[in-house]
mmCIF file of C-alpha atoms and ligand atoms in Angstrom:
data_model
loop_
_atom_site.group_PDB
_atom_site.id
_atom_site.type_symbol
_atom_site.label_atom_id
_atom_site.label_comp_id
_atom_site.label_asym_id
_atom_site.label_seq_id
_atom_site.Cartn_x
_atom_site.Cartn_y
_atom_site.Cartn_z
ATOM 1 C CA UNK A 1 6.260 22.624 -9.509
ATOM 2 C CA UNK A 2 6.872 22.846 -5.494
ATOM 3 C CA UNK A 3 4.164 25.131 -3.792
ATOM 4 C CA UNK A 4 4.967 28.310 -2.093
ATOM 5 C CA UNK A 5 7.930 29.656 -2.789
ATOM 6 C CA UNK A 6 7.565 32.504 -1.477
ATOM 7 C CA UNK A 7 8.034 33.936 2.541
ATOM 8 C CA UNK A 8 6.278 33.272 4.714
ATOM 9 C CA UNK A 9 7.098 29.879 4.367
ATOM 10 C CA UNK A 10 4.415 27.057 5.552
ATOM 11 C CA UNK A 11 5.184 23.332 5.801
ATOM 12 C CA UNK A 12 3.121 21.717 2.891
ATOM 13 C CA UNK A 13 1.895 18.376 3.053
ATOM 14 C CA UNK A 14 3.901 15.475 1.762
ATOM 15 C CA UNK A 15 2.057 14.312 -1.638
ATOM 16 C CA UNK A 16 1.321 11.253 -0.132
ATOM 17 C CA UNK A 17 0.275 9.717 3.225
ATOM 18 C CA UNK A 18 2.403 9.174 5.759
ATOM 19 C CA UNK A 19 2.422 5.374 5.730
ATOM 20 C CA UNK A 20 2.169 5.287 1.717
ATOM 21 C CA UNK A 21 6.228 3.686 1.632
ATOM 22 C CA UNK A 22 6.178 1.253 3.907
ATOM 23 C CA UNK A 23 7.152 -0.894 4.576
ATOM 24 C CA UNK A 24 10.517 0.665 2.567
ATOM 25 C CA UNK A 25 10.542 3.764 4.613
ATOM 26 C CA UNK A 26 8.294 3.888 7.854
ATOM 27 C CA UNK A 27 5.471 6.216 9.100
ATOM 28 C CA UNK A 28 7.046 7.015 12.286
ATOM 29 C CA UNK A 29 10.681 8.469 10.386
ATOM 30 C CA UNK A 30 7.800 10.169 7.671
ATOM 31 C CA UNK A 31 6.082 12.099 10.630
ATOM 32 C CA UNK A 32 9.339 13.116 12.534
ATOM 33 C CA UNK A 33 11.052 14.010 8.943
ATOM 34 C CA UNK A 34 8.409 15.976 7.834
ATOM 35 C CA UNK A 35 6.711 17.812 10.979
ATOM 36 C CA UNK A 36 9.694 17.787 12.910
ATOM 37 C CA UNK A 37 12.969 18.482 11.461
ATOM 38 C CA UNK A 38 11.617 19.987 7.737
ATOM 39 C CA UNK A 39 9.003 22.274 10.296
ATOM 40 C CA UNK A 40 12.399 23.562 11.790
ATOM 41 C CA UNK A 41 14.139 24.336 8.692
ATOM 42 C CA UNK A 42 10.936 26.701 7.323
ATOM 43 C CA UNK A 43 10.601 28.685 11.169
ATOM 44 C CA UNK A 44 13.957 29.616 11.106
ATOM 45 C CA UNK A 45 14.128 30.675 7.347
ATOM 46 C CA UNK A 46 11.128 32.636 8.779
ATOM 47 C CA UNK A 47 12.486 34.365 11.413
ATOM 48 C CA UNK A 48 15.709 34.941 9.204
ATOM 49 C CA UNK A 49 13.593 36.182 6.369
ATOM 50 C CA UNK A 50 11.067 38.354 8.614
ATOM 51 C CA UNK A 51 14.817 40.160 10.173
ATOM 52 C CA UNK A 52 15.993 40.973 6.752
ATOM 53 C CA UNK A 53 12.639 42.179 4.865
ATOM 54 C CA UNK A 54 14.884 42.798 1.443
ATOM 55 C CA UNK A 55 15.385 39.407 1.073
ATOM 56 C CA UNK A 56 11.307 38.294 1.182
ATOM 57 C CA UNK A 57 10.821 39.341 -2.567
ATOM 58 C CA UNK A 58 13.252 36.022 -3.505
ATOM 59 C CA UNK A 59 11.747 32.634 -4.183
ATOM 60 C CA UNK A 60 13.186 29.550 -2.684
ATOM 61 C CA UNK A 61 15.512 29.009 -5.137
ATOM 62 C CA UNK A 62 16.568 32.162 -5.804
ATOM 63 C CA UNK A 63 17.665 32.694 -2.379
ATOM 64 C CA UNK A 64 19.836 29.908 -2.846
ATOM 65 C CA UNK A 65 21.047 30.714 -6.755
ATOM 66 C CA UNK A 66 21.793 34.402 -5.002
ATOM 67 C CA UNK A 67 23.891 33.433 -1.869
ATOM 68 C CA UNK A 68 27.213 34.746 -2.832
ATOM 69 C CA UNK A 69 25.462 38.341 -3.352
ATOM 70 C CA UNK A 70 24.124 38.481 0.200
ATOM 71 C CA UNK A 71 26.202 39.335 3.073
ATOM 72 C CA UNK A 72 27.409 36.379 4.977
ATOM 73 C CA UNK A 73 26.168 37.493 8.622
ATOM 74 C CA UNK A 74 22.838 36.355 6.516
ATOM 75 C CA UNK A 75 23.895 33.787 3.604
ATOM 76 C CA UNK A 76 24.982 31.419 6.188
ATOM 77 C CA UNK A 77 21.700 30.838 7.700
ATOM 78 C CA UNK A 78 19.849 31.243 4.599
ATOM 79 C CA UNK A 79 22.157 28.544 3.473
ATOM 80 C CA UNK A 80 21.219 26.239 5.925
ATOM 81 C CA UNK A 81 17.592 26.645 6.237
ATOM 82 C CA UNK A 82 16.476 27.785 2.707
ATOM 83 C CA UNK A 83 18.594 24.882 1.608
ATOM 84 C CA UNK A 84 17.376 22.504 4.090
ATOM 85 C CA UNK A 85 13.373 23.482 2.871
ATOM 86 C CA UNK A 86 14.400 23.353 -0.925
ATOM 87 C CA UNK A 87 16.435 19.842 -0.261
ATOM 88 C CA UNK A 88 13.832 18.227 2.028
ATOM 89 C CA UNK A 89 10.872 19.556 -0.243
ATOM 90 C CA UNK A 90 13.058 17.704 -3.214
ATOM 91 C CA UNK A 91 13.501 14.467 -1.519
ATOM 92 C CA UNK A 92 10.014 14.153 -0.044
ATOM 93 C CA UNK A 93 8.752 15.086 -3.863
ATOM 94 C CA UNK A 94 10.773 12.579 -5.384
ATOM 95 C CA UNK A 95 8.854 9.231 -3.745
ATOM 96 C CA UNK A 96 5.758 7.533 -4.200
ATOM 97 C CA UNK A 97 3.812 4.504 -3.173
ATOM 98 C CA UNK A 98 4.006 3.291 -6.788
ATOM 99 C CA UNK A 99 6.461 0.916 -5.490
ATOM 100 C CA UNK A 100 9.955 -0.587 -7.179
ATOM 101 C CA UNK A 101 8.740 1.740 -10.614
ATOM 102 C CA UNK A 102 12.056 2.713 -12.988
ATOM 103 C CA UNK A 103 12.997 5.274 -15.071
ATOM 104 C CA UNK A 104 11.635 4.987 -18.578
ATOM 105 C CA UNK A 105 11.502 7.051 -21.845
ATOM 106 C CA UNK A 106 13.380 10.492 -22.006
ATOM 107 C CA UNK A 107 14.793 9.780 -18.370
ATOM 108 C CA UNK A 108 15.951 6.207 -19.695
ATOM 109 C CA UNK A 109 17.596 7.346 -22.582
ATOM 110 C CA UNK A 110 19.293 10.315 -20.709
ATOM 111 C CA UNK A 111 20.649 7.671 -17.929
ATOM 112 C CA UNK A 112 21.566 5.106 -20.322
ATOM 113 C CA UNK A 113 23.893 7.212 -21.814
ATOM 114 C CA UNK A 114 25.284 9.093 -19.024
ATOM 115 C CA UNK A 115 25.677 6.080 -16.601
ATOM 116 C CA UNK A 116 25.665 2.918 -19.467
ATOM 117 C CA UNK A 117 22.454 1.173 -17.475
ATOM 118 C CA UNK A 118 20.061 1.557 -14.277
ATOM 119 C CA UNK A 119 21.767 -1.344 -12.442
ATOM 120 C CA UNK A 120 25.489 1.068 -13.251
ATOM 121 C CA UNK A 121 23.481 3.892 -12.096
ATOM 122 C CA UNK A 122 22.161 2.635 -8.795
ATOM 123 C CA UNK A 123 25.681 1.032 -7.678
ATOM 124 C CA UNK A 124 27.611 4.604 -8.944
ATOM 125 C CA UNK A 125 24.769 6.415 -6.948
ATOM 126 C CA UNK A 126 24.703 4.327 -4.043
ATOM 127 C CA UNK A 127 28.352 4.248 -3.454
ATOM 128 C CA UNK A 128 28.185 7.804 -3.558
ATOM 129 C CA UNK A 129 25.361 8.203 -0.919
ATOM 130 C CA UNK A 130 27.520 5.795 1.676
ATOM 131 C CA UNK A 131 30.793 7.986 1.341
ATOM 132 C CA UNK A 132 28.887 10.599 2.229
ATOM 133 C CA UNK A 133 31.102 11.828 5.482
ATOM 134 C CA UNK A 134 28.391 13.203 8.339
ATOM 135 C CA UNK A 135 25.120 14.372 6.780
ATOM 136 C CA UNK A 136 23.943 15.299 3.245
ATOM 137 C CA UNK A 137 22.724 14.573 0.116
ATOM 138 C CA UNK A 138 23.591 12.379 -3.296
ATOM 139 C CA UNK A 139 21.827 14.202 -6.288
ATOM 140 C CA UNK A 140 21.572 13.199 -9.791
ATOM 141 C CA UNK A 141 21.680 16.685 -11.955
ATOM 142 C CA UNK A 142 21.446 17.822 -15.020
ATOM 143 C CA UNK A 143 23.958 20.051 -16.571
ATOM 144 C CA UNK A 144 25.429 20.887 -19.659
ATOM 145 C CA UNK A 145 27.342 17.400 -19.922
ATOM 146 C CA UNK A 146 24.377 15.709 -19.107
ATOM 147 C CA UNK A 147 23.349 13.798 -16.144
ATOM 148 C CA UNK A 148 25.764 13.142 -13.438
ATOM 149 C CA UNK A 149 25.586 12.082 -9.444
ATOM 150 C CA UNK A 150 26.795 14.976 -7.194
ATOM 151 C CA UNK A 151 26.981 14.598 -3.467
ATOM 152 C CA UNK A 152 26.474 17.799 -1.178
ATOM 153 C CA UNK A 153 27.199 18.689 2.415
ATOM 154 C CA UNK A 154 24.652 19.754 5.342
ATOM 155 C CA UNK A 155 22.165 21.856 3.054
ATOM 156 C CA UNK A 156 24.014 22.778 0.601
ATOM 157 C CA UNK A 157 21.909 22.450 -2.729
ATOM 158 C CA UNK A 158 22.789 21.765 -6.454
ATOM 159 C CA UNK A 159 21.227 24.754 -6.964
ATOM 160 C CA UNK A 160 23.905 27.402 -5.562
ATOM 161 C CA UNK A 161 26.133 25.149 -8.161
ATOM 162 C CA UNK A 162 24.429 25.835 -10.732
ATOM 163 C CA UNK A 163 23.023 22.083 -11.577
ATOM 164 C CA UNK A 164 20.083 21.468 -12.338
ATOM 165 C CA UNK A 165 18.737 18.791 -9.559
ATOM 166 C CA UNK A 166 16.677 15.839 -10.915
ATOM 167 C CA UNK A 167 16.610 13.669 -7.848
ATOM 168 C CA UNK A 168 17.803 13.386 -4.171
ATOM 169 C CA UNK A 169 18.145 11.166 -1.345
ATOM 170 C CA UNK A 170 18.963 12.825 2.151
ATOM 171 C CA UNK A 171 21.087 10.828 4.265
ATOM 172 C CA UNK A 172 21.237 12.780 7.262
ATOM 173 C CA UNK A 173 21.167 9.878 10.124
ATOM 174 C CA UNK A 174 17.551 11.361 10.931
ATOM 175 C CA UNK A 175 16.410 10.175 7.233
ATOM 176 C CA UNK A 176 16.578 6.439 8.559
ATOM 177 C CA UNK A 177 18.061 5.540 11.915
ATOM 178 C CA UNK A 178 14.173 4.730 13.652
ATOM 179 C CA UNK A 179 14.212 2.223 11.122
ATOM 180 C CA UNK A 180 17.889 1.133 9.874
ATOM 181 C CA UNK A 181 19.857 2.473 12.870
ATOM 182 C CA UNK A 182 23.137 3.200 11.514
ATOM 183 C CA UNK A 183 22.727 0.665 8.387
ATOM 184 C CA UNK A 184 22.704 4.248 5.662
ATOM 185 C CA UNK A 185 23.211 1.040 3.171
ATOM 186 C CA UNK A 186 19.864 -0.664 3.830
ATOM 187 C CA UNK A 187 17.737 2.692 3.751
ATOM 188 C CA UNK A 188 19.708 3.435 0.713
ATOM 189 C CA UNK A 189 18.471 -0.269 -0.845
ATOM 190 C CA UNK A 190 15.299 0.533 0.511
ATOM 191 C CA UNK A 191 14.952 3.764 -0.855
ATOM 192 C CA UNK A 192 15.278 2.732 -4.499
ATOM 193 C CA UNK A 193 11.854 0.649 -4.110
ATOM 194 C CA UNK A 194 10.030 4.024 -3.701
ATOM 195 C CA UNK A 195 11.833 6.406 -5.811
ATOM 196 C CA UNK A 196 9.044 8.363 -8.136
ATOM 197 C CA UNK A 197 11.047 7.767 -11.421
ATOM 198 C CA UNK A 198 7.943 10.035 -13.283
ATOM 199 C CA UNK A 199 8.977 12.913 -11.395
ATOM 200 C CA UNK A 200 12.641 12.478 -11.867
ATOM 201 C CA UNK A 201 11.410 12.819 -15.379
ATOM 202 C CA UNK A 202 9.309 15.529 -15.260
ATOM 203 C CA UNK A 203 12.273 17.531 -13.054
ATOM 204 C CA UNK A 204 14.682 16.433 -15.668
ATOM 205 C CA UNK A 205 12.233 17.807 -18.687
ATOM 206 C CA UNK A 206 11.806 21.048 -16.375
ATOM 207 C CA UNK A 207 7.681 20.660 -15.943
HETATM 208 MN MN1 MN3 B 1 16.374 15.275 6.385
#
């Protein structure tokens, strides 16, 4: 389970170190990603949260699962910045430096027969991730079908939808261009080596 969930929000550590997935993705993207643009996403869910005091009783993802109950003047930019914690804090979760790993047991059999095989599974998700238009997300979720890949806008989160997320890969431009410039195809490729297919599990078996 993700640590506090609760305002005020603090920036927690990656599980990892910095230069623990390179040389797949590098430690100068993991610093700015992390302290940088995910530290700007939790102050201004802050300040939004410490102007509306009603709303600091909600966890993460209940702000999100509630946004169509809150006024817009303040679901927009709870939207944006609870969404862009809860996604970043997903994505950063979902890699490891147990390098070019794959998805085995439960999560095998559940993507087997949603997707027919991995390899089907990483082309389906990667195409997805590249027709992303401007920034975003690609998600595999969970639902009542079973697994499926679901691509979201900005911060927008599975969550809001009603899916239950199992793993993402943010491809805002700031996810990768230090490293791959505007090549979103070669971060994508590069990606899969350090995907934490445990934790997929573990998301997709709710622990
Ligand atoms: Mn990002």
């Amino acid at each position: 389970m993700m640590e506090n969930q609760y305002y005020p929000f603090v920036n927690t550590p990656l599980p990892y170190d910095y230069s623990a997935l390179e040389p797949f993705i590098d430690e100068k993207t993991m610093h700015l990603h992390h302290d940088k643009h995910l530290q700007t996403y939790i102050n201004k869910l802050n300040e939004v949260l410490e102007k509306n005091a009603w709303l600091q009783s909600y966890s993460l993802e209940e702000l999100l699962y509630n946004l169509n109950q809150i006024p817009i003047r303040v679901s927009e930019p709870i939207r944006n910045n609870a969404g862009g914690v809860y996604n970043h804090r997903f994505f950063f979760e979902g890699m490891s430096d147990k390098k070019n790993n794959i998805p085995e047991g439960y999560l095998k059999k559940e993507m087997d027969a949603a997707f027919g095989s991995f390899e089907k599974f990483q082309k389906l998700f990667k195409e997805a991730a590249l027709n992303v238009f401007g920034s975003g997300y690609v998600w595999m979720v969970k639902s009542g079908r079973g697994l499926s890949v679901v691509p979201t806008k900005n911060q927008d989160t599975p969550v809001e939808l009603g899916l239950f997320p199992v793993l993402a890969l943010d491809v805002w431009e700031h996810a990768y261009y230090l490293k791959n410039y505007n090549d979103r195809a070669a971060y994508i490729d590069n990606w899969f080596f350090v995907v934490d297919w445990k934790k997929a599990e573990e998301k997709l078996m709710g622990m």
